[in-house]
mmCIF file of C-alpha atoms and ligand atoms in Angstrom:
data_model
loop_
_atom_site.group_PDB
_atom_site.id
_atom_site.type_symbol
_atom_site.label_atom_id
_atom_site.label_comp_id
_atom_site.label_asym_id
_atom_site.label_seq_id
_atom_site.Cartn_x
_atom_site.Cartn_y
_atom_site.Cartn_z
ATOM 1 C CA UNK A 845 0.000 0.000 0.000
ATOM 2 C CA UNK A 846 1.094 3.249 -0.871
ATOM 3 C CA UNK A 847 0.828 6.070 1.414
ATOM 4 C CA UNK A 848 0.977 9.979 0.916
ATOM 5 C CA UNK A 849 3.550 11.750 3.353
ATOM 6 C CA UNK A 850 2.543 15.101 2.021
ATOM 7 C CA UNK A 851 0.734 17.642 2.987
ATOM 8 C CA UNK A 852 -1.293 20.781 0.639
ATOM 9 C CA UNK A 853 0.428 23.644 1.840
ATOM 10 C CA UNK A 854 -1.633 27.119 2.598
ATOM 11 C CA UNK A 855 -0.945 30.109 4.952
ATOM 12 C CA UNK A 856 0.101 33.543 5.181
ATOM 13 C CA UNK A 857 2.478 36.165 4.473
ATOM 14 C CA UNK A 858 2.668 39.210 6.490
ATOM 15 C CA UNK A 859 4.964 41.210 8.322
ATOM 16 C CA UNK A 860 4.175 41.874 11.311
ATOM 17 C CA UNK A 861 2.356 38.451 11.420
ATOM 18 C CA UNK A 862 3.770 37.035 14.756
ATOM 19 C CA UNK A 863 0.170 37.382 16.506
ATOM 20 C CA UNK A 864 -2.289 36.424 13.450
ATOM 21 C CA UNK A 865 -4.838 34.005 14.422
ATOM 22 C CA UNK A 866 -5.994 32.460 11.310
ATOM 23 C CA UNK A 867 -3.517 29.680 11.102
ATOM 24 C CA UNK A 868 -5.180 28.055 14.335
ATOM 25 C CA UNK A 869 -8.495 28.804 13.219
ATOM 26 C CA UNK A 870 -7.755 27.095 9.635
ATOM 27 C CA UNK A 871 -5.851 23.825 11.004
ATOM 28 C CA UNK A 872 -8.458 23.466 13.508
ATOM 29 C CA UNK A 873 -10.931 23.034 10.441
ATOM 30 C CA UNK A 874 -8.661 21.067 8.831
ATOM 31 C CA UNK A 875 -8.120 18.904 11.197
ATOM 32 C CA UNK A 876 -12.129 18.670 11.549
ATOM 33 C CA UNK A 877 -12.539 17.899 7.864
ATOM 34 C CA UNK A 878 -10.217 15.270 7.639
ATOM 35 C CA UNK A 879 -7.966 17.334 5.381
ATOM 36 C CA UNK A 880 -3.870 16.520 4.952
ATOM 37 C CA UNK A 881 -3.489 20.742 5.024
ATOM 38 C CA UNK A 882 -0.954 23.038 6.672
ATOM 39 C CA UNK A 883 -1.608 26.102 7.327
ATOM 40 C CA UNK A 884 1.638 28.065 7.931
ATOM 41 C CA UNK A 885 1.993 31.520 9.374
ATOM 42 C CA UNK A 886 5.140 33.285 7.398
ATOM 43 C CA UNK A 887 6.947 36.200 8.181
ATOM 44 C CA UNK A 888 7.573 38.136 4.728
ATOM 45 C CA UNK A 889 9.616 41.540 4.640
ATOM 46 C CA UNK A 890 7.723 43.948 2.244
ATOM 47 C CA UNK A 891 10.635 43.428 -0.455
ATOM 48 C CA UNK A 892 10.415 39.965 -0.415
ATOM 49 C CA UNK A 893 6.682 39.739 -1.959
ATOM 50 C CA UNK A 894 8.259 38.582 -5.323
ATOM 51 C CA UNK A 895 10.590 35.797 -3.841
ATOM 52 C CA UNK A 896 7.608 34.857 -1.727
ATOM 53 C CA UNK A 897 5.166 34.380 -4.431
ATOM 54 C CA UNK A 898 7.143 32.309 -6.905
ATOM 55 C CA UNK A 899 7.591 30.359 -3.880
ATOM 56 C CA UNK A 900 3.765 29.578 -3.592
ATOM 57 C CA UNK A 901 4.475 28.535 -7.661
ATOM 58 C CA UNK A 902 7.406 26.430 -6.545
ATOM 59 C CA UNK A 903 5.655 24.894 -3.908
ATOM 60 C CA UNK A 904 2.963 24.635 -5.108
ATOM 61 C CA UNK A 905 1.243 25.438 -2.778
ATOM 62 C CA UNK A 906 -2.774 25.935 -2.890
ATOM 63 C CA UNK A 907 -2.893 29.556 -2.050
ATOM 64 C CA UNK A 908 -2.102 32.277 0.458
ATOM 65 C CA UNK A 909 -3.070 34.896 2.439
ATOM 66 C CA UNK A 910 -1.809 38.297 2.218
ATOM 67 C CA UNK A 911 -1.900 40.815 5.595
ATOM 68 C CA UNK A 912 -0.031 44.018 6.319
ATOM 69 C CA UNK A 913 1.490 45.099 4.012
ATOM 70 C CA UNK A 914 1.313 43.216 1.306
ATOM 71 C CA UNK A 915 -2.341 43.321 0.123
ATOM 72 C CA UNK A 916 -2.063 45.520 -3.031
ATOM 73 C CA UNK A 917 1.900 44.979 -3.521
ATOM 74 C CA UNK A 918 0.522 41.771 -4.562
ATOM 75 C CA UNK A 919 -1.243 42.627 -7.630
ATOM 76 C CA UNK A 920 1.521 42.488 -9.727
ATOM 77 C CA UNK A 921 2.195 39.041 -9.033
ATOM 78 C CA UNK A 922 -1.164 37.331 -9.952
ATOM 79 C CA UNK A 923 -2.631 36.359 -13.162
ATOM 80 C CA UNK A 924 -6.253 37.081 -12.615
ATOM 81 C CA UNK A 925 -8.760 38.864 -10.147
ATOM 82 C CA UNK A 926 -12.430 38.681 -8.987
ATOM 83 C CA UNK A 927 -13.963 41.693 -10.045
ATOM 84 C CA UNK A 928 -14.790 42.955 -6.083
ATOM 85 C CA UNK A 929 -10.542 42.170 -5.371
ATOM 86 C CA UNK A 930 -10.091 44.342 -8.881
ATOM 87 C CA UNK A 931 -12.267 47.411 -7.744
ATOM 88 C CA UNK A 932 -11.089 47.126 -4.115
ATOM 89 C CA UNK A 933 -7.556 46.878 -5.592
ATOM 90 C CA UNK A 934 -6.533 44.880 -2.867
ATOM 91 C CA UNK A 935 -6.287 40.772 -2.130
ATOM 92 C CA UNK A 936 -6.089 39.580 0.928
ATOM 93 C CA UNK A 937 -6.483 35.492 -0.345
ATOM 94 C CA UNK A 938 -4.835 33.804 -3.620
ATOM 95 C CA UNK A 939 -5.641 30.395 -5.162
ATOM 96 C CA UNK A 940 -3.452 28.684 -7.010
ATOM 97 C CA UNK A 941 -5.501 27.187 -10.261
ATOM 98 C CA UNK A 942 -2.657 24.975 -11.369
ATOM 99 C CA UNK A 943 0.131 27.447 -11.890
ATOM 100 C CA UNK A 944 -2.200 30.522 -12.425
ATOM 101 C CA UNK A 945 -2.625 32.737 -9.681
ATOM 102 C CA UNK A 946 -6.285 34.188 -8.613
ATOM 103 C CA UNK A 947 -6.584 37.248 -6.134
ATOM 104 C CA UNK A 948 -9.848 37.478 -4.155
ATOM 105 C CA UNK A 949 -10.609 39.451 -1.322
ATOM 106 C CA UNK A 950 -12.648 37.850 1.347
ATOM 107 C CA UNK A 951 -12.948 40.285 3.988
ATOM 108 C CA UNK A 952 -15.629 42.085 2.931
ATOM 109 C CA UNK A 953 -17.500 38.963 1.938
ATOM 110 C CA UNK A 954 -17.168 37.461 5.293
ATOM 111 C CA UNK A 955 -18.302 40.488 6.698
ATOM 112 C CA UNK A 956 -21.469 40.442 4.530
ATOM 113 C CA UNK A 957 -21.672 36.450 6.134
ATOM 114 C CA UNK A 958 -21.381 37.607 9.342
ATOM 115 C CA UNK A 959 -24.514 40.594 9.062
ATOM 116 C CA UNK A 960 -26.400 37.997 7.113
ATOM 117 C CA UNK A 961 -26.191 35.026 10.177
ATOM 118 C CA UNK A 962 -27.659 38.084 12.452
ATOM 119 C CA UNK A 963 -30.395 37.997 9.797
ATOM 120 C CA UNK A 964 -28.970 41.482 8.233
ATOM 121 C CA UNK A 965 -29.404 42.507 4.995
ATOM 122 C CA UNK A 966 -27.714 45.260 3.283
ATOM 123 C CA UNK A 967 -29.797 45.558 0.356
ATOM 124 C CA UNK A 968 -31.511 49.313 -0.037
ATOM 125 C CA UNK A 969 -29.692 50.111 3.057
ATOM 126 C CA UNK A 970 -28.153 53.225 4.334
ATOM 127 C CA UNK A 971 -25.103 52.498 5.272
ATOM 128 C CA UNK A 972 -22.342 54.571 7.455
ATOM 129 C CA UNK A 973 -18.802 53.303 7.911
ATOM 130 C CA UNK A 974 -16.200 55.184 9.972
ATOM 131 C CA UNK A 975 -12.813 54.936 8.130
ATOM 132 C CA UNK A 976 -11.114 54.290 4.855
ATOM 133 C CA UNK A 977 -8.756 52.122 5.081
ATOM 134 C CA UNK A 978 -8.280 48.167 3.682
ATOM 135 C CA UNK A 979 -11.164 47.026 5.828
ATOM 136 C CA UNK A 980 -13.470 50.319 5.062
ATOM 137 C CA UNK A 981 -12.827 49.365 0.800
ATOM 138 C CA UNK A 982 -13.124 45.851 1.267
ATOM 139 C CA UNK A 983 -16.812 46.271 3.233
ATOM 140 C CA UNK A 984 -17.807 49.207 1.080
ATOM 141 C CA UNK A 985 -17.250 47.737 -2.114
ATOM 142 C CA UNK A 986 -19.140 44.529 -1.062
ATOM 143 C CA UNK A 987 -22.262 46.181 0.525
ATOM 144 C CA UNK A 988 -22.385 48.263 -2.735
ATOM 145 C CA UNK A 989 -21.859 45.264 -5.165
ATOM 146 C CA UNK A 990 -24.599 43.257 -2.820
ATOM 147 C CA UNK A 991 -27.371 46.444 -3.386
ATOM 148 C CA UNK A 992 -26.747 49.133 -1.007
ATOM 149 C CA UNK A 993 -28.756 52.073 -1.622
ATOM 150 C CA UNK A 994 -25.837 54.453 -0.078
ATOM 151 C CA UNK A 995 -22.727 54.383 1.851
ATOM 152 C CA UNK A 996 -21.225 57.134 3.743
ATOM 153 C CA UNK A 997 -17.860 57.391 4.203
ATOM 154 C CA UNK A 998 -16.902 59.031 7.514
ATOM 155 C CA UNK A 999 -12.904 59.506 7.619
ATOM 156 C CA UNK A 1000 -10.329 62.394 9.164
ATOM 157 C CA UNK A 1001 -7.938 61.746 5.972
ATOM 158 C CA UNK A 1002 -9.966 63.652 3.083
ATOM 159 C CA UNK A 1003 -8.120 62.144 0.290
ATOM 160 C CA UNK A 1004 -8.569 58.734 1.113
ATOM 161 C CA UNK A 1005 -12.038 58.845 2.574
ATOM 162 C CA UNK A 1006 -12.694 60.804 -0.789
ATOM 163 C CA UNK A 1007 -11.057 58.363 -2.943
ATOM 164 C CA UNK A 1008 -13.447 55.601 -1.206
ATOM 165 C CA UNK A 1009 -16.740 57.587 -1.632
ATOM 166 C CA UNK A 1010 -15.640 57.786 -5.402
ATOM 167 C CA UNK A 1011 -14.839 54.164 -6.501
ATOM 168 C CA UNK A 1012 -18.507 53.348 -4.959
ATOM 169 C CA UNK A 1013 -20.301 56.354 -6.767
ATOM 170 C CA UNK A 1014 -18.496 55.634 -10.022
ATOM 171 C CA UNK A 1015 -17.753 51.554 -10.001
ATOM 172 C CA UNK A 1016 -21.284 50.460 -8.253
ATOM 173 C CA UNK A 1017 -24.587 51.410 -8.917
ATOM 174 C CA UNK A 1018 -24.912 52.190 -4.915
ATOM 175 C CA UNK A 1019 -24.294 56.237 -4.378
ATOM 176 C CA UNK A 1020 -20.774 57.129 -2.484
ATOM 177 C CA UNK A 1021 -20.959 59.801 0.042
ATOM 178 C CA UNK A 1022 -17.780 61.622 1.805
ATOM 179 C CA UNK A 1023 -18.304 63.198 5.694
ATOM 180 C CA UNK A 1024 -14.762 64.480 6.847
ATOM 181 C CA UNK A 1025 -14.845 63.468 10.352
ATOM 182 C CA UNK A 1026 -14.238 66.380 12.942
ATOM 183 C CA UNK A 1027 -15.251 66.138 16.343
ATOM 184 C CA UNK A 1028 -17.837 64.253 17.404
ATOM 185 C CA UNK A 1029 -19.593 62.509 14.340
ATOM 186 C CA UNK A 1030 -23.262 62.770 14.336
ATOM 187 C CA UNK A 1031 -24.761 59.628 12.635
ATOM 188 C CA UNK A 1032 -27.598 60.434 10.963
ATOM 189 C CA UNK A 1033 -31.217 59.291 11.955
ATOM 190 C CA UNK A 1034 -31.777 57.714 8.508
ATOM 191 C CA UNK A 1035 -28.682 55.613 9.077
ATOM 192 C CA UNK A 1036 -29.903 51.456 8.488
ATOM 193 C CA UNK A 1037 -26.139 49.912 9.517
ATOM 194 C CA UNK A 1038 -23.547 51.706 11.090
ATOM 195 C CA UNK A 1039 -19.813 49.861 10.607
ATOM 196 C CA UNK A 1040 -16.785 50.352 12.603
ATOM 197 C CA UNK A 1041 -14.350 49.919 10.017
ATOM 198 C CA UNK A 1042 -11.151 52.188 11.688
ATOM 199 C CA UNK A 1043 -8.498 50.208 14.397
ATOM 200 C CA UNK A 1044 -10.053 52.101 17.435
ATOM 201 C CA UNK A 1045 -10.487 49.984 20.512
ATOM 202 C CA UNK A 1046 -8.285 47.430 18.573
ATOM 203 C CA UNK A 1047 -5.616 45.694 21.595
ATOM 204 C CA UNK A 1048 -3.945 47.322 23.638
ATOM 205 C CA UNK A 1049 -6.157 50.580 23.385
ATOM 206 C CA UNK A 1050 -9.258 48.924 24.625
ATOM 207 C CA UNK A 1051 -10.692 51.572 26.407
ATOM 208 C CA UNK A 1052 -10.531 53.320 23.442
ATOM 209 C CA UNK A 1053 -13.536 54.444 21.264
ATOM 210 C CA UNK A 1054 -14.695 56.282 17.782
ATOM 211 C CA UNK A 1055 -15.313 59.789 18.527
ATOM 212 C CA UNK A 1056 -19.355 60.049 17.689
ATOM 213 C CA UNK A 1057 -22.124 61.059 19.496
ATOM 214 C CA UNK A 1058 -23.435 58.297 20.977
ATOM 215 C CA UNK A 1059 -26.582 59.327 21.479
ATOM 216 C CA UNK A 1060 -27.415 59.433 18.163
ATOM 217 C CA UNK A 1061 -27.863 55.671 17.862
ATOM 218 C CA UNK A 1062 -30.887 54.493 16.990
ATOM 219 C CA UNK A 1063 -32.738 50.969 18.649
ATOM 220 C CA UNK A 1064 -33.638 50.425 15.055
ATOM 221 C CA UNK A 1065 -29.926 50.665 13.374
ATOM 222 C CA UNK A 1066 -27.203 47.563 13.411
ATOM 223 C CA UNK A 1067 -24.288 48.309 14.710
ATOM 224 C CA UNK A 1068 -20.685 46.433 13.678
ATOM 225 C CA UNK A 1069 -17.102 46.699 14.773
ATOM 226 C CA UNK A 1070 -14.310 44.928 12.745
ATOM 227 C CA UNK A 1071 -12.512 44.842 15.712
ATOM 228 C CA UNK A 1072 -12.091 41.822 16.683
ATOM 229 C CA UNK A 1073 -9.271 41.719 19.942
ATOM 230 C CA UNK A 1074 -11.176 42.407 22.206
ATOM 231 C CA UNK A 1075 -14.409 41.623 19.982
ATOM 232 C CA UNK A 1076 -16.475 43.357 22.913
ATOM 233 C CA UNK A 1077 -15.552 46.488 22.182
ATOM 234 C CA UNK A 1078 -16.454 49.912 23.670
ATOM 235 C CA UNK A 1079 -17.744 51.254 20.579
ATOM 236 C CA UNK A 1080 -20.504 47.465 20.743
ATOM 237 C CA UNK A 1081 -21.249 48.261 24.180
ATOM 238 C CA UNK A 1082 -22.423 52.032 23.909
ATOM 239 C CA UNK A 1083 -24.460 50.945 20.852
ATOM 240 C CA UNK A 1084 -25.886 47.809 22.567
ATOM 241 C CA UNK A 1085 -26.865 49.969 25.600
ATOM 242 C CA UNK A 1086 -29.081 52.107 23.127
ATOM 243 C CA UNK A 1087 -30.852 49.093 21.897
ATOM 244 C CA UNK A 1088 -28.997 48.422 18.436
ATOM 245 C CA UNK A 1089 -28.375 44.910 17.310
ATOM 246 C CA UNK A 1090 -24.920 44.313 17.673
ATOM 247 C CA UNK A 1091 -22.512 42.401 15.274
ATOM 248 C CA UNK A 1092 -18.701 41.769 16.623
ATOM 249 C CA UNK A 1093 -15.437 41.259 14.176
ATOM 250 C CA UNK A 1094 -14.699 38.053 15.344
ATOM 251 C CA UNK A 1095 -17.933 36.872 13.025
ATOM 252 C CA UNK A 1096 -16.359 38.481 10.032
ATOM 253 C CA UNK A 1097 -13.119 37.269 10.995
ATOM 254 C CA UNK A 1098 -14.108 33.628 10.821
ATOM 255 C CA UNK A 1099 -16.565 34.231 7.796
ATOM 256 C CA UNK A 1100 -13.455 35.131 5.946
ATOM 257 C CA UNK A 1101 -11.576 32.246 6.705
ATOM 258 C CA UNK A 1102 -14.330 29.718 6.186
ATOM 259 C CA UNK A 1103 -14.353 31.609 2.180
ATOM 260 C CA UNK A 1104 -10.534 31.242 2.201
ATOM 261 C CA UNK A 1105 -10.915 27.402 2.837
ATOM 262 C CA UNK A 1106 -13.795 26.410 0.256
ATOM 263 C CA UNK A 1107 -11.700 28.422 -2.061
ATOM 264 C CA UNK A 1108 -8.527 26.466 -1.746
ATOM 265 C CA UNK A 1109 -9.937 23.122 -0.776
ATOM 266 C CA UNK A 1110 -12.837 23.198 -2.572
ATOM 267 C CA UNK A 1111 -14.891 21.601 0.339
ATOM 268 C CA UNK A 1112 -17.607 23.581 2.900
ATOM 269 C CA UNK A 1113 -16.501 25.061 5.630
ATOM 270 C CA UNK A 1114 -16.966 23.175 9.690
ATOM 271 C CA UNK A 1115 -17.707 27.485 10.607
ATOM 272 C CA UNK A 1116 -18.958 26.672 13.933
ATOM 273 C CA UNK A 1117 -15.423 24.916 14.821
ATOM 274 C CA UNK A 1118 -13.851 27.800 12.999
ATOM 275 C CA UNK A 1119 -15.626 30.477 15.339
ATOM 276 C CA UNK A 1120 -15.372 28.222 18.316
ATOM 277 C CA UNK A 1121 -11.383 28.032 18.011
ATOM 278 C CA UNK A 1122 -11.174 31.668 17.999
ATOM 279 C CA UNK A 1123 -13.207 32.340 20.926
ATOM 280 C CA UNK A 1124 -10.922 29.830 22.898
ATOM 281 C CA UNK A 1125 -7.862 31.862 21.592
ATOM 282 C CA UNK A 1126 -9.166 35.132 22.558
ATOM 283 C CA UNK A 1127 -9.811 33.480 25.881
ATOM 284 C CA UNK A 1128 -13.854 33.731 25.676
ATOM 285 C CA UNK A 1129 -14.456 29.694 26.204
HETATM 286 P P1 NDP B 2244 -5.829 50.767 7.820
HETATM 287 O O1 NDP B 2244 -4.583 51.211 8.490
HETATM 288 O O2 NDP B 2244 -5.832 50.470 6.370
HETATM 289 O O3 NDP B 2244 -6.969 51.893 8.080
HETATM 290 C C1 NDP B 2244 -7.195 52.433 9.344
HETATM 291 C C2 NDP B 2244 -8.379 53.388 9.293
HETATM 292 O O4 NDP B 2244 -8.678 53.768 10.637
HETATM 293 C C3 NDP B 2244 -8.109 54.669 8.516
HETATM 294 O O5 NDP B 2244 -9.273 55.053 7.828
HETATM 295 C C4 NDP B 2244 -7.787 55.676 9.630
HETATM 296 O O6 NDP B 2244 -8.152 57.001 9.316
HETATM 297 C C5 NDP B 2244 -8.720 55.191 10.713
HETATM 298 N N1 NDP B 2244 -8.293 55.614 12.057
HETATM 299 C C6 NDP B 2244 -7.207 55.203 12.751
HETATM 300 N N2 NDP B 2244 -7.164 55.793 13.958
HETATM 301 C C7 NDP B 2244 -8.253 56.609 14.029
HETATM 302 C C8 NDP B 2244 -8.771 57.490 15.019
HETATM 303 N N3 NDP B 2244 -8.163 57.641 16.187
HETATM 304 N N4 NDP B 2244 -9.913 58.151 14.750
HETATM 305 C C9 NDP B 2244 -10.543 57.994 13.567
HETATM 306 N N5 NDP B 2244 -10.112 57.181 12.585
HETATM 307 C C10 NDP B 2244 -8.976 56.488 12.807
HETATM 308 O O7 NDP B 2244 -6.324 49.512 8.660
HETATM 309 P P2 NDP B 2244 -7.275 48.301 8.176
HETATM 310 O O8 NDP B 2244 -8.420 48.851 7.433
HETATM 311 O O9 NDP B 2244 -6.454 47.243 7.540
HETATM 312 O O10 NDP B 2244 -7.747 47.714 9.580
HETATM 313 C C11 NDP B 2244 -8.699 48.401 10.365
HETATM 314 C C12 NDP B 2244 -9.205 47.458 11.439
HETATM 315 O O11 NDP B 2244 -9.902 46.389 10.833
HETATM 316 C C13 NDP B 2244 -8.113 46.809 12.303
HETATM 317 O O12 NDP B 2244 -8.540 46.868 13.648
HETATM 318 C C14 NDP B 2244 -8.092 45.367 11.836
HETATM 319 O O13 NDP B 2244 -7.721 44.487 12.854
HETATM 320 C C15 NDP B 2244 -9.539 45.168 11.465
HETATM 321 N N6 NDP B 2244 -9.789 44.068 10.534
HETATM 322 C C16 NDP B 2244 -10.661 43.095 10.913
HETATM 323 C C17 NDP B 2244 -10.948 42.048 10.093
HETATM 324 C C18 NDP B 2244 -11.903 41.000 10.563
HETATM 325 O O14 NDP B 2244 -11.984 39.957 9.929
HETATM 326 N N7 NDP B 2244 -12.649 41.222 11.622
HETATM 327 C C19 NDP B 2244 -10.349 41.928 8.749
HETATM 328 C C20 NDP B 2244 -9.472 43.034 8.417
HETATM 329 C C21 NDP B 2244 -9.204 44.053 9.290
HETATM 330 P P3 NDP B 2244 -7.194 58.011 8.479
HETATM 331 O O15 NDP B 2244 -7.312 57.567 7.036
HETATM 332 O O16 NDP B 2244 -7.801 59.337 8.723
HETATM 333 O O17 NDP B 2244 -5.803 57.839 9.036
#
């Protein structure tokens, strides 16, 4: 009898990556499914994208995820992309289709999951998300492309909240508003989901908070952090205490990596195990 020694290789590349989760969270449903997979958590420098990536060729390895800061760096390096990763312009998970490289971005799909399980829908919503950055594009772009009726764009950087509020006016059919943020932001009563896409209250600055009015959340609104270390964060609490229906980034988090698996093993995700391991490693089991 004949037996196979190795393993399907996926993981990540990131730098600094010491302290991402995922690999635990995608060996544990591995392990679940049966599956000869390793999921290995790789520290790449920023110049060494290139080397990296014709490693996943050589390798061949079944695909990879991309963190800080190599999510648009890695463009260049990939033979096709899924039309959200293309108007994002940013990938956060490859798949390697025998030798040809496809960019996706899940984040902002897994986020859409997560609202969804909460029985969500963004469709002819009003939408407000605070920030711009990889996580604001990724969940703008998706709640446009899934039928948002508007998103607002709340960001201190003009330029890049700006450039945001653009790509959704001109690239989805959804319309792409721009609020600088100043002060204390003042969501408006009209708002249907209001998304904390910005690092505040991310570890160690816990007791840290987005500067809005507080107040001015509704009972009727959802509320969602993408924080996800501490998951209860600040910002969830003050909107829980006003009634909202709450959605934490630990659901998007494992949403994500249940897409990245189907994708590169082609078999459904075990989520529940998924979201289970990552409450035990943020200590909440
Ligand atoms: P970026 O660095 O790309 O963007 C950060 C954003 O936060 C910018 O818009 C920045 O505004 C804003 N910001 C930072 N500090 C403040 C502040 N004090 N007040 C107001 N705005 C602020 O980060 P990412 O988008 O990659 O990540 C954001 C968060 O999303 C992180 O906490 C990350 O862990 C989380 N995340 C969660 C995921 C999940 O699965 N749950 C997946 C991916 C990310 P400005 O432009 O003005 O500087």
């Amino acid at each position: 009898m004949s037996k196979n020694y190795r393993s399907e290789l996926v993981g990540v590349f990131g730098c600094p990556v010491d302290e991402n989760p995922t690999g635990v969270m995608e060996e544990a449903a591995f392990e679940k499914m049966g599956l000869n997979y390793r999921y290995l958590t790789i520290k790449v420098e920023k110049e060494d994208l290139g080397a990296a990536m014709n490693a996943v060729r050589a390798f061949g390895m079944k695909g990879i995820n991309l963190t800080i800061p190599h999510k648009v760096k890695v463009l260049s390096y990939l033979d096709e992309l899924s039309e959200a990763a293309e108007i994002i312009g940013a990938v956060n998970t490859v798949v390697n289709r025998e030798g040809k490289l496809f960019g996706e971005n899940t984040d902002g799909k897994g986020f859409l999951t997560a609202l969804k399980k909460e029985g969500i829908e963004v469709r002819d919503k009003k939408i407000v998300i605070l920030g711009a950055g990889g996580a604001a594009r990724a969940i703008g772009v998706e709640c446009a492309l899934a039928g948002a009726l508007e998103i607002t764009v709340v960001n201190r950087n003009e330029d890049r909240g700006m450039e945001l509020a653009a790509l959704i006016e001109t690239k989805t059919e959804a319309a792409g508003k721009f609020v600088k943020w100043e002060g204390s932001y003042q969501v408006p009563e009209d708002t249907d989901i209001l998304i904390n896409a910005t690092c505040v209250g991310l570890y160690p600055n816990v007791s840290d908070k987005p500067e809005i009015n507080y107040d001015t959340i509704m009972s009727r609104m959802a509320v969602s952090d993408v924080v996800f270390n501490d998951p209860n964060t600040l910002f969830l609490q003050e909107a829980a205490i006003r009634g909202a229906k709450t959605v934490n980034g630990l659901g998007m988090l494992a949403q994500q990596g249940a897409l990245n698996f189907t994708l590169w093993t082609g078999a459904d995700a075990p989520v529940g195990v998924m979201e289970d391991t990552l409450k035990r490693e943020f200590g909440l089991k």
